Coordinates of N, CA and C in Angstrom, one line a residue:
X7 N 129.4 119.5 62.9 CA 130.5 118.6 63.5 C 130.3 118.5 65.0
X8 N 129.7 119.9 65.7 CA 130.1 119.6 67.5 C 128.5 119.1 67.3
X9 N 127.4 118.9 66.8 CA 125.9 117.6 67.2 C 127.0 116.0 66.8
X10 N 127.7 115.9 65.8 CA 128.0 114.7 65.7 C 129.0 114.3 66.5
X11 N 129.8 114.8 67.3 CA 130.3 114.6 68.5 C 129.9 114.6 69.9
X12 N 128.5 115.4 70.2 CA 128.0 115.3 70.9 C 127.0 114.4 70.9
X13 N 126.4 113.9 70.1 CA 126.1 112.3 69.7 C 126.6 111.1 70.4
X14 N 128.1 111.0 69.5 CA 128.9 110.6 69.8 C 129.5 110.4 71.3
X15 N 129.7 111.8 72.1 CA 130.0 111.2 73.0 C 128.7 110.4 74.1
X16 N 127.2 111.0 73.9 CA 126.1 110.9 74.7 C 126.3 109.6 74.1
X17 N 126.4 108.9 73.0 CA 126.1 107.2 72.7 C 127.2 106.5 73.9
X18 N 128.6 107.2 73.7 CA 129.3 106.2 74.6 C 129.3 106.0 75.6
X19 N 128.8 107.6 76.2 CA 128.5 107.2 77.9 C 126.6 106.5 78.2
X20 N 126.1 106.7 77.5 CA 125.3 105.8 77.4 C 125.6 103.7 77.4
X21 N 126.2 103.6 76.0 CA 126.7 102.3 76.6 C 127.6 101.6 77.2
X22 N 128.5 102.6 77.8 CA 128.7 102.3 79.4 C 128.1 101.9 80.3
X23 N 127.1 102.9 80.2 CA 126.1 103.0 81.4 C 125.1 101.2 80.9
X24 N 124.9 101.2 80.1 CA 124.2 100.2 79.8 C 124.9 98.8 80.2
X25 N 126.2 98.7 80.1 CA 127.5 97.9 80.4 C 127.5 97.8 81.8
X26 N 127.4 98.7 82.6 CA 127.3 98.7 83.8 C 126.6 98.0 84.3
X27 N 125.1 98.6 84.0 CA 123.6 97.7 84.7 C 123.2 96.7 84.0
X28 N 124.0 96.1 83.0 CA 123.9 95.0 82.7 C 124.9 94.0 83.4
X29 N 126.3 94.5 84.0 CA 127.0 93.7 85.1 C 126.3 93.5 86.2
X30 N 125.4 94.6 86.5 CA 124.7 94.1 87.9 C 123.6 93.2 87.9
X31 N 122.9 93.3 86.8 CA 121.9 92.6 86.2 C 122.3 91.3 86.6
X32 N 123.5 90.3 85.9 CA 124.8 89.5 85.8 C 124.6 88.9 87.3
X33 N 125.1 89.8 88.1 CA 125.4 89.9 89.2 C 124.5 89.3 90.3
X34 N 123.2 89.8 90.1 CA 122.3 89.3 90.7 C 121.7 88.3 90.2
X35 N 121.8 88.0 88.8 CA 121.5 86.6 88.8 C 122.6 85.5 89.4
X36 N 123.6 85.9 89.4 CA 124.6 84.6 89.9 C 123.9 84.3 91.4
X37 N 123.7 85.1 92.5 CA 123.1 85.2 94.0 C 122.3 83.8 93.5
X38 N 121.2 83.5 92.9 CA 120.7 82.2 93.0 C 119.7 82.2 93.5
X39 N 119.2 83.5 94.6 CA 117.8 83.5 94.9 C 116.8 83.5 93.7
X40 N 115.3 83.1 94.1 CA 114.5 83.6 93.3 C 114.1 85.0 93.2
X41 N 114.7 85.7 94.6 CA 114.0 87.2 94.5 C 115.4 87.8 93.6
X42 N 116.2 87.4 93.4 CA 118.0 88.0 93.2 C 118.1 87.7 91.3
X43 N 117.1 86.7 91.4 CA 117.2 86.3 89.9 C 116.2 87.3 89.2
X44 N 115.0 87.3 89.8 CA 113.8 87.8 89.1 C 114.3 89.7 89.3
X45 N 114.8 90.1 89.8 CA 115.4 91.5 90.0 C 116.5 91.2 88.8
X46 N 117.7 90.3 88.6 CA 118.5 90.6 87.4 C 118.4 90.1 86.7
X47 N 117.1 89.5 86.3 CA 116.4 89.9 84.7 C 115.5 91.1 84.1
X48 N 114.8 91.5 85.7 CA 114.2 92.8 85.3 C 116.1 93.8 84.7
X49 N 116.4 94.1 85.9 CA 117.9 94.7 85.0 C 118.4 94.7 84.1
X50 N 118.2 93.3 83.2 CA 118.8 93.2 82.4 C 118.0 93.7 81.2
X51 N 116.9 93.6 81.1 CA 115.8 94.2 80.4 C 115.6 96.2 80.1
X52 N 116.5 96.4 81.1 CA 116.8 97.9 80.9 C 117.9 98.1 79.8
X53 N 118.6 97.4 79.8 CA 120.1 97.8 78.9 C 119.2 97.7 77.2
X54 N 118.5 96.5 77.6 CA 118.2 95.7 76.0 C 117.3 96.7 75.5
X55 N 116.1 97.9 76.4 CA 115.4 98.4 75.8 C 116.3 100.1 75.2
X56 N 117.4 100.0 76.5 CA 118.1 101.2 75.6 C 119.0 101.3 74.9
X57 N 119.4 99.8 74.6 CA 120.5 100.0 73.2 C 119.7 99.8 71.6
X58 N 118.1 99.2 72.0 CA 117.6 99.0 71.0 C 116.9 101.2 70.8
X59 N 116.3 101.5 71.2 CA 116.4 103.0 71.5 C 117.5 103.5 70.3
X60 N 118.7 103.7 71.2 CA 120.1 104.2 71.1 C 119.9 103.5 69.3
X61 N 119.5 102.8 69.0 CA 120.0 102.0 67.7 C 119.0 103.0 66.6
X62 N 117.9 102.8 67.4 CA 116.6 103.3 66.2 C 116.9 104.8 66.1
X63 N 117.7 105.9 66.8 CA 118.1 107.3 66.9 C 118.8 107.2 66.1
X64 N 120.1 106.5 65.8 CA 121.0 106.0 65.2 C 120.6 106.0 63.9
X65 N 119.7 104.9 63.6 CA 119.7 104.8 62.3 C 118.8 106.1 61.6
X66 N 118.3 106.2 62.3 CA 116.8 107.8 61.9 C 117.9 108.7 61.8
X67 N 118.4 109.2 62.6 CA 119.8 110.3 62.1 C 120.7 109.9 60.7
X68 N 121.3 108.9 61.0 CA 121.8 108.1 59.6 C 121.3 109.0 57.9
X69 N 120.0 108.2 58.0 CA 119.1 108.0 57.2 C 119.0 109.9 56.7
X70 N 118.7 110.4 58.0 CA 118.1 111.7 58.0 C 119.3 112.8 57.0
X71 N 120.3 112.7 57.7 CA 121.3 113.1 57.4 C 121.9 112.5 55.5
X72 N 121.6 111.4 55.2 CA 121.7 110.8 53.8 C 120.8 111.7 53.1
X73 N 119.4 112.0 53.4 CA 119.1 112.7 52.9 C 119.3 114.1 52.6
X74 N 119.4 114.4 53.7 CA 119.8 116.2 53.5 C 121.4 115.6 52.3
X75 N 122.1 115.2 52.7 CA 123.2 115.3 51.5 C 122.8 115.0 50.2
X76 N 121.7 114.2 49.9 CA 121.4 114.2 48.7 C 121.1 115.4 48.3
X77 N 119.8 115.9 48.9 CA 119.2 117.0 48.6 C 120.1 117.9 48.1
X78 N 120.8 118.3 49.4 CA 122.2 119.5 49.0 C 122.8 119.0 47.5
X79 N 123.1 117.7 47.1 CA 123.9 117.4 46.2 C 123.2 118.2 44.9
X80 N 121.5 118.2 45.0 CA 120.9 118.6 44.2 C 120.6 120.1 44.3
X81 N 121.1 120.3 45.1 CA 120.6 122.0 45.3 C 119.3 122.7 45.9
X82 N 118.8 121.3 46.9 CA 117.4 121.6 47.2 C 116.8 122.0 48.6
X83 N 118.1 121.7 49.2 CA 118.1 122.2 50.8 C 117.5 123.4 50.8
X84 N 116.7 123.8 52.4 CA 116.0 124.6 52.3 C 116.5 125.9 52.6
X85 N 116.3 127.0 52.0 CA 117.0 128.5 52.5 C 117.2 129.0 53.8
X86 N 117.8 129.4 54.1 CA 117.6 130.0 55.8 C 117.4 131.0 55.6
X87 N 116.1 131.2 55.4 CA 115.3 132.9 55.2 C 114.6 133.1 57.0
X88 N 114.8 132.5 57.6 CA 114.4 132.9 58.7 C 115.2 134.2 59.4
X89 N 114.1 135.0 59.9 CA 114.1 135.8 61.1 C 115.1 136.0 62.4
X90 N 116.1 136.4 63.0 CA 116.6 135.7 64.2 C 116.8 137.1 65.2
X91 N 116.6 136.6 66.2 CA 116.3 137.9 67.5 C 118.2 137.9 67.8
X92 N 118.3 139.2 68.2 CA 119.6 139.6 69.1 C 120.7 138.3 69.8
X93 N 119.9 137.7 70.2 CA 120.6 136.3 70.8 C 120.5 135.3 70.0
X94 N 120.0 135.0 68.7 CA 120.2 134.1 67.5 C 119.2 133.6 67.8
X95 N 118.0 133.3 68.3 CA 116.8 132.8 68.2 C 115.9 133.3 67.3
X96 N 114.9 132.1 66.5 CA 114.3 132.3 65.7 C 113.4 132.9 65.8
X97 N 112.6 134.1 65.5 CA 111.4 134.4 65.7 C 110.1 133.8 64.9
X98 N 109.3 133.6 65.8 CA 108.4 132.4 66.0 C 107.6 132.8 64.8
X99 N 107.3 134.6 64.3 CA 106.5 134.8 63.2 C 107.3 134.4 61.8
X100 N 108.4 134.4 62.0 CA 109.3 134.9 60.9 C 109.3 132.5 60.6
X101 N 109.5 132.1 61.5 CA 109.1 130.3 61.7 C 107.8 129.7 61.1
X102 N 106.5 130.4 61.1 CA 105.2 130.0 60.9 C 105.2 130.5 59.6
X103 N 105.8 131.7 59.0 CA 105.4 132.1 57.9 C 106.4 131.1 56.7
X104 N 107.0 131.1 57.2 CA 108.0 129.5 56.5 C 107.4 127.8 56.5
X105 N 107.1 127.7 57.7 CA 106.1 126.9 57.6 C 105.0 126.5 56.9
X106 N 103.8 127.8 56.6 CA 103.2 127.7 55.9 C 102.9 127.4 54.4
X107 N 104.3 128.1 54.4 CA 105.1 128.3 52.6 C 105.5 126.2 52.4
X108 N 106.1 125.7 53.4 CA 106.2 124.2 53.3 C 104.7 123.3 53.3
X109 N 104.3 123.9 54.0 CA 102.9 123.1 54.0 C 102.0 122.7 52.7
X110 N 102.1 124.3 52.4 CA 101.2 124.2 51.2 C 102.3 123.5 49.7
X111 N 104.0 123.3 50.2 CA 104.5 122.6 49.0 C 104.2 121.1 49.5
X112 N 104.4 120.7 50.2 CA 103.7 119.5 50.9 C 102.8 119.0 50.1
X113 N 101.7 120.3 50.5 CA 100.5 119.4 50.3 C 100.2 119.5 48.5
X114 N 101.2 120.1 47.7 CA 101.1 120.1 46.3 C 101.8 119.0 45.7
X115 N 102.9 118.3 46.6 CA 103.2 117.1 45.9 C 103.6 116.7 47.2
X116 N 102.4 115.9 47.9 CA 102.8 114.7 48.9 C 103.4 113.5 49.0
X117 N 103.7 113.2 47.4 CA 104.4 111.8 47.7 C 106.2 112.3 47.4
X118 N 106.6 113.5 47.1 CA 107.6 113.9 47.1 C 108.5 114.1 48.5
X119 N 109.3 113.2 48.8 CA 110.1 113.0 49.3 C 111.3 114.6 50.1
X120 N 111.0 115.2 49.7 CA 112.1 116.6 49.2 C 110.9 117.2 49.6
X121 N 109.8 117.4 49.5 CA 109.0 118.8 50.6 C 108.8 118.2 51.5
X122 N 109.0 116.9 52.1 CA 108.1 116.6 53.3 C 110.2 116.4 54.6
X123 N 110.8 116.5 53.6 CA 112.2 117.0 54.2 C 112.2 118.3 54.4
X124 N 111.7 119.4 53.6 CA 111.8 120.6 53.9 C 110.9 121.2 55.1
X125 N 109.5 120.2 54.8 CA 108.9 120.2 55.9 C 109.0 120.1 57.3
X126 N 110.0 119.1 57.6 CA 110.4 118.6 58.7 C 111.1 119.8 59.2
X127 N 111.7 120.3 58.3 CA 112.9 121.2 58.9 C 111.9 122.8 59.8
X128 N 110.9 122.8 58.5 CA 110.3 123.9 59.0 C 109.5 123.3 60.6
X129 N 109.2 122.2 60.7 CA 108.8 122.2 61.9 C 109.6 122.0 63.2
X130 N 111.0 122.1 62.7 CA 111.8 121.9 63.6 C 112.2 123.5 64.1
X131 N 112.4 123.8 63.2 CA 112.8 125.6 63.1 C 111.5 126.3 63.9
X132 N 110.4 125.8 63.7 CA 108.6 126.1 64.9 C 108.8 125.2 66.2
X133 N 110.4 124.6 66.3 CA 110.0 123.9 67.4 C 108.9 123.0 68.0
X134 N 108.6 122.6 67.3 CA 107.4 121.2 66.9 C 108.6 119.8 66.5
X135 N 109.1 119.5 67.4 CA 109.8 118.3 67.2 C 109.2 117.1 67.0
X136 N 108.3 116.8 67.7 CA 107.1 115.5 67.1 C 106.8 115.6 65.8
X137 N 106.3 116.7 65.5 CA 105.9 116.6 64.3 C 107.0 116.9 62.8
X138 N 107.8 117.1 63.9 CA 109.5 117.5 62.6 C 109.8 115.9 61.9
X139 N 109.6 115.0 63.4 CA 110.1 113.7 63.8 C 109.4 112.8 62.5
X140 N 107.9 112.8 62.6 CA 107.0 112.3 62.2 C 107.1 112.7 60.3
X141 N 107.4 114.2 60.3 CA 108.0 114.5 58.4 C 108.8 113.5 58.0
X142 N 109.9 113.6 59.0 CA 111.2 112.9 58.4 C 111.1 111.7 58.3
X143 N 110.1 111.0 59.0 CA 110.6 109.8 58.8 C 109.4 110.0 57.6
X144 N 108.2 110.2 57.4 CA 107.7 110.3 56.5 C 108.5 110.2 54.7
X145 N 109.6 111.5 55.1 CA 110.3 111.5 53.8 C 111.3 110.5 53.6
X146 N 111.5 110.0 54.7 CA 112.6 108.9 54.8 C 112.0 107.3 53.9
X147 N 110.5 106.8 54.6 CA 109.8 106.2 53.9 C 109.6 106.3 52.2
X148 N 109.4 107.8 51.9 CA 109.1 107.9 50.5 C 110.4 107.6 50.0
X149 N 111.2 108.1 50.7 CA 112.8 108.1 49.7 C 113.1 106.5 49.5
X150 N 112.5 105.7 50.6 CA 113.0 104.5 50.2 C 112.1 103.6 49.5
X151 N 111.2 104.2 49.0 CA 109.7 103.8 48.3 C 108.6 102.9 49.3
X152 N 108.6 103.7 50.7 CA 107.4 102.4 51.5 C 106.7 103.6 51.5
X153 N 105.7 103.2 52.1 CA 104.6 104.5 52.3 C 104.3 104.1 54.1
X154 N 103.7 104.7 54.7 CA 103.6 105.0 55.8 C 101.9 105.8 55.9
X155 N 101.4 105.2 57.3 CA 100.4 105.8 57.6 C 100.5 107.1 57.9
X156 N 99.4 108.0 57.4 CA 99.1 109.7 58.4 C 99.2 109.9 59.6

């Protein structure tokens, strides 16, 4: 609940912020110069590439989150058998040896939708976010029947 509020509130002050420099954007195009115009369209071009951004997070979370509830619906979410140090951090051997355990279910049924979610997680849990990034949407594709390049 406090990531989906803190989502939440990072989306709104974001398009604020986006609201903003798109009034100035506005702003300098009314001035009428050509230096005044060609600057508040570059401006304006900032808002459009971060709400499109802000949208594609959006939906990848969405999506991401649909699945883990499915899964859970099924009972398939992954264990939290991980390791954790004195201050709740994971330890990094106790992370890889989990990992590996995903990898090799992965790589036993790759077009399975549900290890390449579990997988994601394990690479999030290794702190490998690109590559956590790149599972999910992976599982996200299979779940909705497209396939996706390696």
């Amino acid at each position: 609940m406090r990531a989906k509020l803190t989502y939440a509130v990072t989306a709104a002050v974001l398009v604020f912020y986006f609201v903003l420099v798109g009034s100035r954007g506005v702003m300098l195009i009314q001035s009428g110069t050509l230096l005044t115009v060609t600057f508040g369209v570059a401006v304006l071009i900032l808002p459009v590439i971060g709400l499109w951004f802000l949208w594609k997070n959006t939906q990848f979370v969405r999506r991401a989150n649909a699945l883990a509830a499915e899964l859970d619906a099924e009972g398939g979410l992954p264990v939290d058998e991980l390791v954790r140090t004195p201050g709740g951090r994971i330890d990094r051997d106790s992370a890889d040896e989990v990992f590996a355990k995903r990898r090799a279910e992965t790589e036993a049924a790759p077009d399975d939708w549900r290890s390449w979610f579990r997988l994601a997680v394990a690479y999030h849990d290794a702190r490998d976010t690109p590559r956590a990034r790149k599972a999910m949407q992976r599982a996200i594709a299979l779940h909705d029947g497209r396939t996706i390049e390696a």
